[in-house]
PDB file of C-alpha atoms in Angstrom:
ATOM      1  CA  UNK A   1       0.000   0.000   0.000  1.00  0.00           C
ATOM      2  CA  UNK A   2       1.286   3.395  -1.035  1.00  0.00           C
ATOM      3  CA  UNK A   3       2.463   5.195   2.001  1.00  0.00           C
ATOM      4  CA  UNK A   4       3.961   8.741   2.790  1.00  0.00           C
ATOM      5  CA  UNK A   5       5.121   9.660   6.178  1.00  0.00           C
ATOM      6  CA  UNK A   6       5.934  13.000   7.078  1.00  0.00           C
ATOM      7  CA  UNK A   7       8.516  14.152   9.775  1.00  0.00           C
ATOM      8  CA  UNK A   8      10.462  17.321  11.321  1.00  0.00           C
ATOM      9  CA  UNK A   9       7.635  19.267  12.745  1.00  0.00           C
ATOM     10  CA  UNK A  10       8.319  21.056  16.213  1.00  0.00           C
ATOM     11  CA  UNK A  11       8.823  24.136  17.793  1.00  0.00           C
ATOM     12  CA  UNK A  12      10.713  26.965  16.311  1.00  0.00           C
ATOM     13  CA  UNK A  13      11.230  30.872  16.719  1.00  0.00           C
ATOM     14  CA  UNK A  14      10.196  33.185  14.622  1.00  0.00           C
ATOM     15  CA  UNK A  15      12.804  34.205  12.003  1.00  0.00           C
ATOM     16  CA  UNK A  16      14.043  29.842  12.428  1.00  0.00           C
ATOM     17  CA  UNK A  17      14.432  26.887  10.302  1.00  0.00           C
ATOM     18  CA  UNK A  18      13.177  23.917  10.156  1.00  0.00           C
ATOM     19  CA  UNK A  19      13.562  20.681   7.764  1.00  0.00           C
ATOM     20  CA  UNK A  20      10.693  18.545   6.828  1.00  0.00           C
ATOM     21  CA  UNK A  21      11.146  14.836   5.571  1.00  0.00           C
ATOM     22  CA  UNK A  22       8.358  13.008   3.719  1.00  0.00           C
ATOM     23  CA  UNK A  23       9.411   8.892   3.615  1.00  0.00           C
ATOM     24  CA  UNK A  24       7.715   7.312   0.488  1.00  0.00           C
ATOM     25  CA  UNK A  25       7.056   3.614   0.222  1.00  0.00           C
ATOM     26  CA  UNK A  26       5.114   1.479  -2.108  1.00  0.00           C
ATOM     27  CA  UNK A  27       5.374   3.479  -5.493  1.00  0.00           C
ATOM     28  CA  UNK A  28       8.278   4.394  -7.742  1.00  0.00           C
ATOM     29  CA  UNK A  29       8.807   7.499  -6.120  1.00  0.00           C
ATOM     30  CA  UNK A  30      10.968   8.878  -9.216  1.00  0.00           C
ATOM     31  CA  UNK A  31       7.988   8.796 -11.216  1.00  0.00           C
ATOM     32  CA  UNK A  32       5.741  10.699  -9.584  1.00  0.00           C
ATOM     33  CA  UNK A  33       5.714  14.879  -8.620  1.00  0.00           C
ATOM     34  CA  UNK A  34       5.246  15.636  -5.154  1.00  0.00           C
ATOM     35  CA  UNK A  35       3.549  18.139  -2.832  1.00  0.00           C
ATOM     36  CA  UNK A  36       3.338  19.676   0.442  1.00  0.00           C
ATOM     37  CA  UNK A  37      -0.110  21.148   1.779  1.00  0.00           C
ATOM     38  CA  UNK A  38      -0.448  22.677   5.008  1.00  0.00           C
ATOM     39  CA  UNK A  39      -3.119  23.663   7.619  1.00  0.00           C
ATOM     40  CA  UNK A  40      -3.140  26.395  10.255  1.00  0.00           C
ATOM     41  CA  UNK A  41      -4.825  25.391  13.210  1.00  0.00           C
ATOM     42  CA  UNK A  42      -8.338  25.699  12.996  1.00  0.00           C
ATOM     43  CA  UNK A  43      -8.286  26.834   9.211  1.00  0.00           C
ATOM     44  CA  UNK A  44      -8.382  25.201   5.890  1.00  0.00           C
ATOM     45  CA  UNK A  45      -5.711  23.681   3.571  1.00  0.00           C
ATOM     46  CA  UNK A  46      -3.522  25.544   1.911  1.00  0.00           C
ATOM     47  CA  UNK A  47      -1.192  24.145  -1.049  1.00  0.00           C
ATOM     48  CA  UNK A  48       2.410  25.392  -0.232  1.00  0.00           C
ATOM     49  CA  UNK A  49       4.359  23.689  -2.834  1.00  0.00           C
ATOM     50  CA  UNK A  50       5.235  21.156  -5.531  1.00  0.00           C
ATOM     51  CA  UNK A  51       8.136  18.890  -7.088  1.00  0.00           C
ATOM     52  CA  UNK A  52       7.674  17.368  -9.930  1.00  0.00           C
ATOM     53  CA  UNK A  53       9.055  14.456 -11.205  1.00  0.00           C
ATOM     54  CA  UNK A  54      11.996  16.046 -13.107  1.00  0.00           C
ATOM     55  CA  UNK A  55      12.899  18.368 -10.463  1.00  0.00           C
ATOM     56  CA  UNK A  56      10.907  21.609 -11.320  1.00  0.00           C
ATOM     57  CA  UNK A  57       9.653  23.377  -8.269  1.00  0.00           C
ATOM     58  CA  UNK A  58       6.662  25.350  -7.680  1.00  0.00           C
ATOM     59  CA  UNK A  59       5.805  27.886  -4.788  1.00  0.00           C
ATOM     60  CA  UNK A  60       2.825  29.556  -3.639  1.00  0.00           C
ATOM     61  CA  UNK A  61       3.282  33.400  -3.380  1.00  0.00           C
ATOM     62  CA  UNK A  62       3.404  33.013   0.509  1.00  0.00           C
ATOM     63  CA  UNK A  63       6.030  30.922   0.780  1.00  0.00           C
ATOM     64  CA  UNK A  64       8.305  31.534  -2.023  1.00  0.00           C
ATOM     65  CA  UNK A  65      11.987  32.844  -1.426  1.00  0.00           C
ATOM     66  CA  UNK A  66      11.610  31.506   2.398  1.00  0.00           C
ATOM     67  CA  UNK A  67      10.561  27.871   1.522  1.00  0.00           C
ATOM     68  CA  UNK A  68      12.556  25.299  -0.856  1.00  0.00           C
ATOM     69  CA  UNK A  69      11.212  21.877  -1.728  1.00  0.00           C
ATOM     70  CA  UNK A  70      13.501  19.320  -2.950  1.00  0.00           C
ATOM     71  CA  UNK A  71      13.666  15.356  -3.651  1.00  0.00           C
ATOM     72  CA  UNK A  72      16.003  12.434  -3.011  1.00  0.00           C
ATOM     73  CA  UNK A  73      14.848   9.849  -5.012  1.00  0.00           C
ATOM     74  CA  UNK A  74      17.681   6.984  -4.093  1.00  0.00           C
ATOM     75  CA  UNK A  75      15.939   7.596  -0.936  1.00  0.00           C
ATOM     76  CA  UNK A  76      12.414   8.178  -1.432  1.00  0.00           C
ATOM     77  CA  UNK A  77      12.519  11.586   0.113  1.00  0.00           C
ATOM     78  CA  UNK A  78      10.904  14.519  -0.108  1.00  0.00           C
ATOM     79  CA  UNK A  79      11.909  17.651   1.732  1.00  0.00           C
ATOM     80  CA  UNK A  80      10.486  21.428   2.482  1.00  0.00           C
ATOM     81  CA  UNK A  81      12.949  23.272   3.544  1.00  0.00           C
ATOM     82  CA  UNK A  82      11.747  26.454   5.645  1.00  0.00           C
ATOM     83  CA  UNK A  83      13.527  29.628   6.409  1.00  0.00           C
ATOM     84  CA  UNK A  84      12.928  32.626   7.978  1.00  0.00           C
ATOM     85  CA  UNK A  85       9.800  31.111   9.725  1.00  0.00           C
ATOM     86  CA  UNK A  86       6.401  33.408  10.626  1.00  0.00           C
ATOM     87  CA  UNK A  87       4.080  32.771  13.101  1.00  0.00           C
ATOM     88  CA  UNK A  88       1.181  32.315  10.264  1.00  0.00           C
ATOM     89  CA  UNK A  89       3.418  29.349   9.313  1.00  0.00           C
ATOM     90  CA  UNK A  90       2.201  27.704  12.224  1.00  0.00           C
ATOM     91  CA  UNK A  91       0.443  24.523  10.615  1.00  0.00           C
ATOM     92  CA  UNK A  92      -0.050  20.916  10.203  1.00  0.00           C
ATOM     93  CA  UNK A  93       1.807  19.990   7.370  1.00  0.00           C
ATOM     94  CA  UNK A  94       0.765  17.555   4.799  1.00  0.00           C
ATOM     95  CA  UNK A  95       3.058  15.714   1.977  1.00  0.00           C
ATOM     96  CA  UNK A  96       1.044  14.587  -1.106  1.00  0.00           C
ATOM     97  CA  UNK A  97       1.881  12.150  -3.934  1.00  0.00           C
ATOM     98  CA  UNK A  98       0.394  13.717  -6.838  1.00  0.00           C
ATOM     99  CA  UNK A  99      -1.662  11.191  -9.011  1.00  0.00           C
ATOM    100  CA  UNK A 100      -1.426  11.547 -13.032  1.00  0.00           C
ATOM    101  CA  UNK A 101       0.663  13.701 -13.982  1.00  0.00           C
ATOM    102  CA  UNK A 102      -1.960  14.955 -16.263  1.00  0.00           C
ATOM    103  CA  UNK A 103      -4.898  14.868 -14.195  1.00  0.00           C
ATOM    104  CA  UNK A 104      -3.060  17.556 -11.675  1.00  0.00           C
ATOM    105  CA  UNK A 105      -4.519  16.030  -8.127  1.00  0.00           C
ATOM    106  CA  UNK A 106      -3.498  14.365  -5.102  1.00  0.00           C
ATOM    107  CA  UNK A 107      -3.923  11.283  -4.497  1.00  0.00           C
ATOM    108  CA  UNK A 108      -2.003  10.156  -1.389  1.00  0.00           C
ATOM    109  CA  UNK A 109      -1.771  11.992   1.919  1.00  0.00           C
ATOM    110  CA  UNK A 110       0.200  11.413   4.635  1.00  0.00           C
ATOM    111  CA  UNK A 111      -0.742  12.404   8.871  1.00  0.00           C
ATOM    112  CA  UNK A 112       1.227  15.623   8.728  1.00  0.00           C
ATOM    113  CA  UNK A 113       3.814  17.285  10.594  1.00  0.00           C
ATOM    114  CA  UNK A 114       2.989  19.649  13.286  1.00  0.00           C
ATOM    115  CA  UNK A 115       5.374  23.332  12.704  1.00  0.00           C
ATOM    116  CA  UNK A 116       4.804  25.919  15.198  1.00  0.00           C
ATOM    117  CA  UNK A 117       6.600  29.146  14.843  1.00  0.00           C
ATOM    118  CA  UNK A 118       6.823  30.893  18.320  1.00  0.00           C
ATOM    119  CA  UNK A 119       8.837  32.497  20.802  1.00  0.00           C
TER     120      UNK A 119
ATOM    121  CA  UNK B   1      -4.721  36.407  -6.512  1.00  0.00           C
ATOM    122  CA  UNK B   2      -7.158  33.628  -7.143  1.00  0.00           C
ATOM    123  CA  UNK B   3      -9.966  32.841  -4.992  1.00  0.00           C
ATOM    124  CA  UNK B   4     -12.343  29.657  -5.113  1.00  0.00           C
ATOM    125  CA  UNK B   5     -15.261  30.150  -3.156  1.00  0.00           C
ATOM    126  CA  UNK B   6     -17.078  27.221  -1.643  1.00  0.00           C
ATOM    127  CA  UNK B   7     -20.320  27.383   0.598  1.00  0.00           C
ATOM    128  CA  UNK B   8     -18.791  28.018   3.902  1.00  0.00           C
ATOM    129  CA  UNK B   9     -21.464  25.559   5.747  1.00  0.00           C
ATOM    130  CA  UNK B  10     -24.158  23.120   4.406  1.00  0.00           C
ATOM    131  CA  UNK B  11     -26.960  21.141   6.323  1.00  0.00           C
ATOM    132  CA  UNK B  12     -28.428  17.820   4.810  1.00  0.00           C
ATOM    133  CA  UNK B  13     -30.779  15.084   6.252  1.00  0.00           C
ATOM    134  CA  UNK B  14     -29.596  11.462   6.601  1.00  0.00           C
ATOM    135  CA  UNK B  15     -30.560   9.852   3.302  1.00  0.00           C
ATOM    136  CA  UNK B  16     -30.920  13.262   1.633  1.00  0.00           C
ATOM    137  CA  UNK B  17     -28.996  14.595  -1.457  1.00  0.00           C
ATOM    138  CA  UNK B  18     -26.408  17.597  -1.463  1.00  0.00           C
ATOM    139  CA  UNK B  19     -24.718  19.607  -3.940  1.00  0.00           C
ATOM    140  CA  UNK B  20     -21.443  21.689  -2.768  1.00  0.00           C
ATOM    141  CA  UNK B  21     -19.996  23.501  -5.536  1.00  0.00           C
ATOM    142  CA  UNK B  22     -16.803  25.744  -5.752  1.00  0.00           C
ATOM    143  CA  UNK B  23     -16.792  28.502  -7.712  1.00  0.00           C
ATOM    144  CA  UNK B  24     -14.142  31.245  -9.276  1.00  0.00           C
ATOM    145  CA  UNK B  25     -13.500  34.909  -7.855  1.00  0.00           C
ATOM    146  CA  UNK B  26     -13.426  35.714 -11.822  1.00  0.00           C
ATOM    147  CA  UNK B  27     -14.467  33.686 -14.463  1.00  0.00           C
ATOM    148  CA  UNK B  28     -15.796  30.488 -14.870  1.00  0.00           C
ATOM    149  CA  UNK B  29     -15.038  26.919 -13.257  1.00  0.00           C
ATOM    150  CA  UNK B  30     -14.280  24.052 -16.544  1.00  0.00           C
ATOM    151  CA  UNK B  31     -12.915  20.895 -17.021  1.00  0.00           C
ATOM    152  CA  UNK B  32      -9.518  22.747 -17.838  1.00  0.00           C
ATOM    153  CA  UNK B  33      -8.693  23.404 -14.448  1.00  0.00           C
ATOM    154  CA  UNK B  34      -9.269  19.797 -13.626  1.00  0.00           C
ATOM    155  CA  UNK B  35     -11.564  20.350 -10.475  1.00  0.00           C
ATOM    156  CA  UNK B  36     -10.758  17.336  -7.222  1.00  0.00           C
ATOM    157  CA  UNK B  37     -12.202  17.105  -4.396  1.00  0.00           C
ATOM    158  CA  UNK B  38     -11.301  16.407  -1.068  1.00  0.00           C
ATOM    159  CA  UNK B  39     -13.005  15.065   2.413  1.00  0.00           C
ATOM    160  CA  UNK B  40     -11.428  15.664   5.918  1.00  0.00           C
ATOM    161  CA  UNK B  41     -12.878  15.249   9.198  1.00  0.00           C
ATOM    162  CA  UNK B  42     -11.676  16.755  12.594  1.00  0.00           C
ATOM    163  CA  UNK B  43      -7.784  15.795  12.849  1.00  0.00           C
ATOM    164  CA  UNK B  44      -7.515  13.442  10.061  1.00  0.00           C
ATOM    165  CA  UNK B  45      -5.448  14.474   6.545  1.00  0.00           C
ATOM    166  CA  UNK B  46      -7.417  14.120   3.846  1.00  0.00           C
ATOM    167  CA  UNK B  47      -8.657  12.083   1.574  1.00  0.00           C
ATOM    168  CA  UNK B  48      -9.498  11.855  -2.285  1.00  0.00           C
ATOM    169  CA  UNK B  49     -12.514  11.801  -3.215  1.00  0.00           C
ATOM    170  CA  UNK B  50     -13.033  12.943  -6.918  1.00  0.00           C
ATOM    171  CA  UNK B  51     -10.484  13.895  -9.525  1.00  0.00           C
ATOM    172  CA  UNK B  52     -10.724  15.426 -12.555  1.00  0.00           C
ATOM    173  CA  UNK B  53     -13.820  16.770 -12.774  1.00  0.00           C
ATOM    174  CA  UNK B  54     -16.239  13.502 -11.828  1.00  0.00           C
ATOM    175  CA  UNK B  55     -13.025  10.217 -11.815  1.00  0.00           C
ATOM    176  CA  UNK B  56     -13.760   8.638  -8.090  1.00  0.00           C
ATOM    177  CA  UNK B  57     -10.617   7.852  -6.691  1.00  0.00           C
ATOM    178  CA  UNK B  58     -10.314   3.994  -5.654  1.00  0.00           C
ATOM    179  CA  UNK B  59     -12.753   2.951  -2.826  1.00  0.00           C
ATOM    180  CA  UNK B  60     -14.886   5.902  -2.842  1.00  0.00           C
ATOM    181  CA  UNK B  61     -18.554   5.064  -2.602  1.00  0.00           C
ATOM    182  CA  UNK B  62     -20.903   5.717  -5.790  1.00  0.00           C
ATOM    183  CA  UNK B  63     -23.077   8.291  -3.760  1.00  0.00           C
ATOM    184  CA  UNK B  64     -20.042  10.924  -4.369  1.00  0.00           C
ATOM    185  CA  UNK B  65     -20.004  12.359  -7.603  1.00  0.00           C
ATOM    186  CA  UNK B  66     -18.909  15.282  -9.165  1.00  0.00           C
ATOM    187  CA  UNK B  67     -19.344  17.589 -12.384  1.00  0.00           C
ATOM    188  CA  UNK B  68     -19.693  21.101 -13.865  1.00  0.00           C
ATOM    189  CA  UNK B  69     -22.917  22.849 -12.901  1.00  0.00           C
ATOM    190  CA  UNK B  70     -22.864  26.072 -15.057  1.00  0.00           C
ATOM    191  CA  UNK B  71     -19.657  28.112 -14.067  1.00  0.00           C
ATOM    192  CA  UNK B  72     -19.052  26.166 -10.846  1.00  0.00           C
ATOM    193  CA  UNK B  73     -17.392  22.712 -10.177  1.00  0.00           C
ATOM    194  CA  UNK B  74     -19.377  20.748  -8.073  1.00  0.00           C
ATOM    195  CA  UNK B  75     -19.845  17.533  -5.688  1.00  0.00           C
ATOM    196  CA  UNK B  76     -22.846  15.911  -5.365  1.00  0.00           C
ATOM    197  CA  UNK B  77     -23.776  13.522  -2.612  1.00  0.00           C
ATOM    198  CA  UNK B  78     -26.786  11.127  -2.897  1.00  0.00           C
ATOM    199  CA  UNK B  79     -28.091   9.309   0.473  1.00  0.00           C
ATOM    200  CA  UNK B  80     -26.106  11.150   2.560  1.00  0.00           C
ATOM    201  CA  UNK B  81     -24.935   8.736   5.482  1.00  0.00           C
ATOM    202  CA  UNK B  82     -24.033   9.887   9.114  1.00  0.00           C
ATOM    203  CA  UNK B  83     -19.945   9.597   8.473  1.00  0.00           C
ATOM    204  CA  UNK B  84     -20.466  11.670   5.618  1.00  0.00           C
ATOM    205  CA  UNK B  85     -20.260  14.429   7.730  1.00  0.00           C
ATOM    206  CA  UNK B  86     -16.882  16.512   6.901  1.00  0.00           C
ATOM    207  CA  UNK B  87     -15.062  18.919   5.587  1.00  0.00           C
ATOM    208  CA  UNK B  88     -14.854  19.066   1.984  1.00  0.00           C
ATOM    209  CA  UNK B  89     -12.420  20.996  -0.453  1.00  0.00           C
ATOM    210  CA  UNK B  90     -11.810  21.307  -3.976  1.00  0.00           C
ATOM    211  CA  UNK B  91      -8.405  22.407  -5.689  1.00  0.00           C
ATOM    212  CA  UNK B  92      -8.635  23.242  -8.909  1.00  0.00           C
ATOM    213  CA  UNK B  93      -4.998  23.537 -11.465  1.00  0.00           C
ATOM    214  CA  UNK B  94      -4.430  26.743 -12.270  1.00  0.00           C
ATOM    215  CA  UNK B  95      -1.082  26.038 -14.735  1.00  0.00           C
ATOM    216  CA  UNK B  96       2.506  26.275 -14.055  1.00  0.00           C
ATOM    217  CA  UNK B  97       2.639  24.033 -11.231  1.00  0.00           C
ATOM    218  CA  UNK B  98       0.154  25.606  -9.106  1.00  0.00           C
ATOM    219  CA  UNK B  99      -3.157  24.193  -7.405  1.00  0.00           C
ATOM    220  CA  UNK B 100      -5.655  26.320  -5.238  1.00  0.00           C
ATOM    221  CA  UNK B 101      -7.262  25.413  -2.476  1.00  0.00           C
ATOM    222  CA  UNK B 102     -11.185  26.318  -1.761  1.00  0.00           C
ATOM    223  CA  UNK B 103     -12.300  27.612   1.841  1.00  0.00           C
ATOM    224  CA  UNK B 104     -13.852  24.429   2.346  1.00  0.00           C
ATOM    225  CA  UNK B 105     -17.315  23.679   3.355  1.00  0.00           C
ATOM    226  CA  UNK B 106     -18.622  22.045   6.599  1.00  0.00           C
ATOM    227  CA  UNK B 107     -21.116  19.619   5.895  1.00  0.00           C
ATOM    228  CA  UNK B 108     -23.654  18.976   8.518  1.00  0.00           C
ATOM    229  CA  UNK B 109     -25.893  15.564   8.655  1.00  0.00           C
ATOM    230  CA  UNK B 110     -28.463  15.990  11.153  1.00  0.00           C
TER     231      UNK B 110
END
């Protein structure tokens, strides 16, 4: 069964950084484009950004220039590197396989990450 | 900036039939921007329920559906059941790598 597993979450200060891992199992990770979603507490998902399977990155205008997404496919990896951390970071945050490259959806999800950004 | 607009909250009986439907700030909602949708209840990630337009993703009951009614995307449950009581966002594809996230809407059974 496809699995994605999502770690790194904790507590940081504002102006931190943090490193999240997603662990991918179950698909031929190389194949597929990846992407992190997030959720502030009490509020409704937000797409953050995407990886696709050749390496092109994609930001939301939120996060972009503070945030970097990367892969490691040898090791089924995804990453989200975040910099200069914000309090309205402060989210669960969620690492999606993306389905068909074509068809432009999610299919997987993994349990999330807690990130809170506070002093 | 784009904004999708979903209904923020939406009431429906047990066995009872409910359209949600996400809609564009400007312009109109088509197969183009290949419209999904997703369920979520209280601290649980999501979970597929319709892609491109009106595909169900694997395991998804028949009484989800979705489509294009007039400028909006839209899913459509028939007989709601008790569990089917969520939260429930569409993303539609926007190009160049980027997907946008409705509000959601909170779907009461009662």
């Amino acid at each position: 069964e496809v699995q994605v597993l999502e770690s790194g979450g904790g507590l940081v200060q504002p102006g931190g950084s943090l490193r999240l891992s997603c662990a991918a199992s179950e698909f031929t990770f190389s194949s597929f484009a990846m992407s992190w979603v997030r959720q502030a507490p009490g509020k409704g998902l937000e797409w953050v950004s995407m990886i696709g399977s050749s390496g092109n990155t994609y930001y939301a205008d939120s996060v972009r220039g503070r945030f970097t997404i990367s892969r490691d496919n040898p090791k089924n990896t995804l990453y989200l590197q975040m910099n200069s951390l914000r309090a309205e970071d402060t989210a669960v945050y969620y690492c999606a396989k993306r389905g068909t490259a074509s068809l432009h959806y999610f299919d997987y999800w993994g349990q999330g990450s807690l990130v809170t950004v506070s002093s | 900036q784009t904004v999708l607009t979903q209904e923020p909250s939406f009431s429906v009986s047990p066995g009872g039939t409910v359209t949600l439907t996400c809609g564009l700030s400007s312009g109109s909602v088509s197969t183009n921007y290949y419209p999904s949708w997703y369920q979520q209840t209280p601290g649980q990630a999501p979970r597929t329920l319709i892609y491109n337009t009106n595909i169900r993703s694997s395991g998804v009951p028949d009484r989800f559906s979705g489509s294009i009614l007039g400028n909006k995307a839209a899913l459509t449950i028939t007989g709601a059941q008790a569990d089917d009581e969520s939260d429930y966002y569409c993303v539609l594809y926007m190009g160049s790598g980027i997907s946008v996230f409705g509000g959601g809407t909170k779907l009461t059974v009662l």
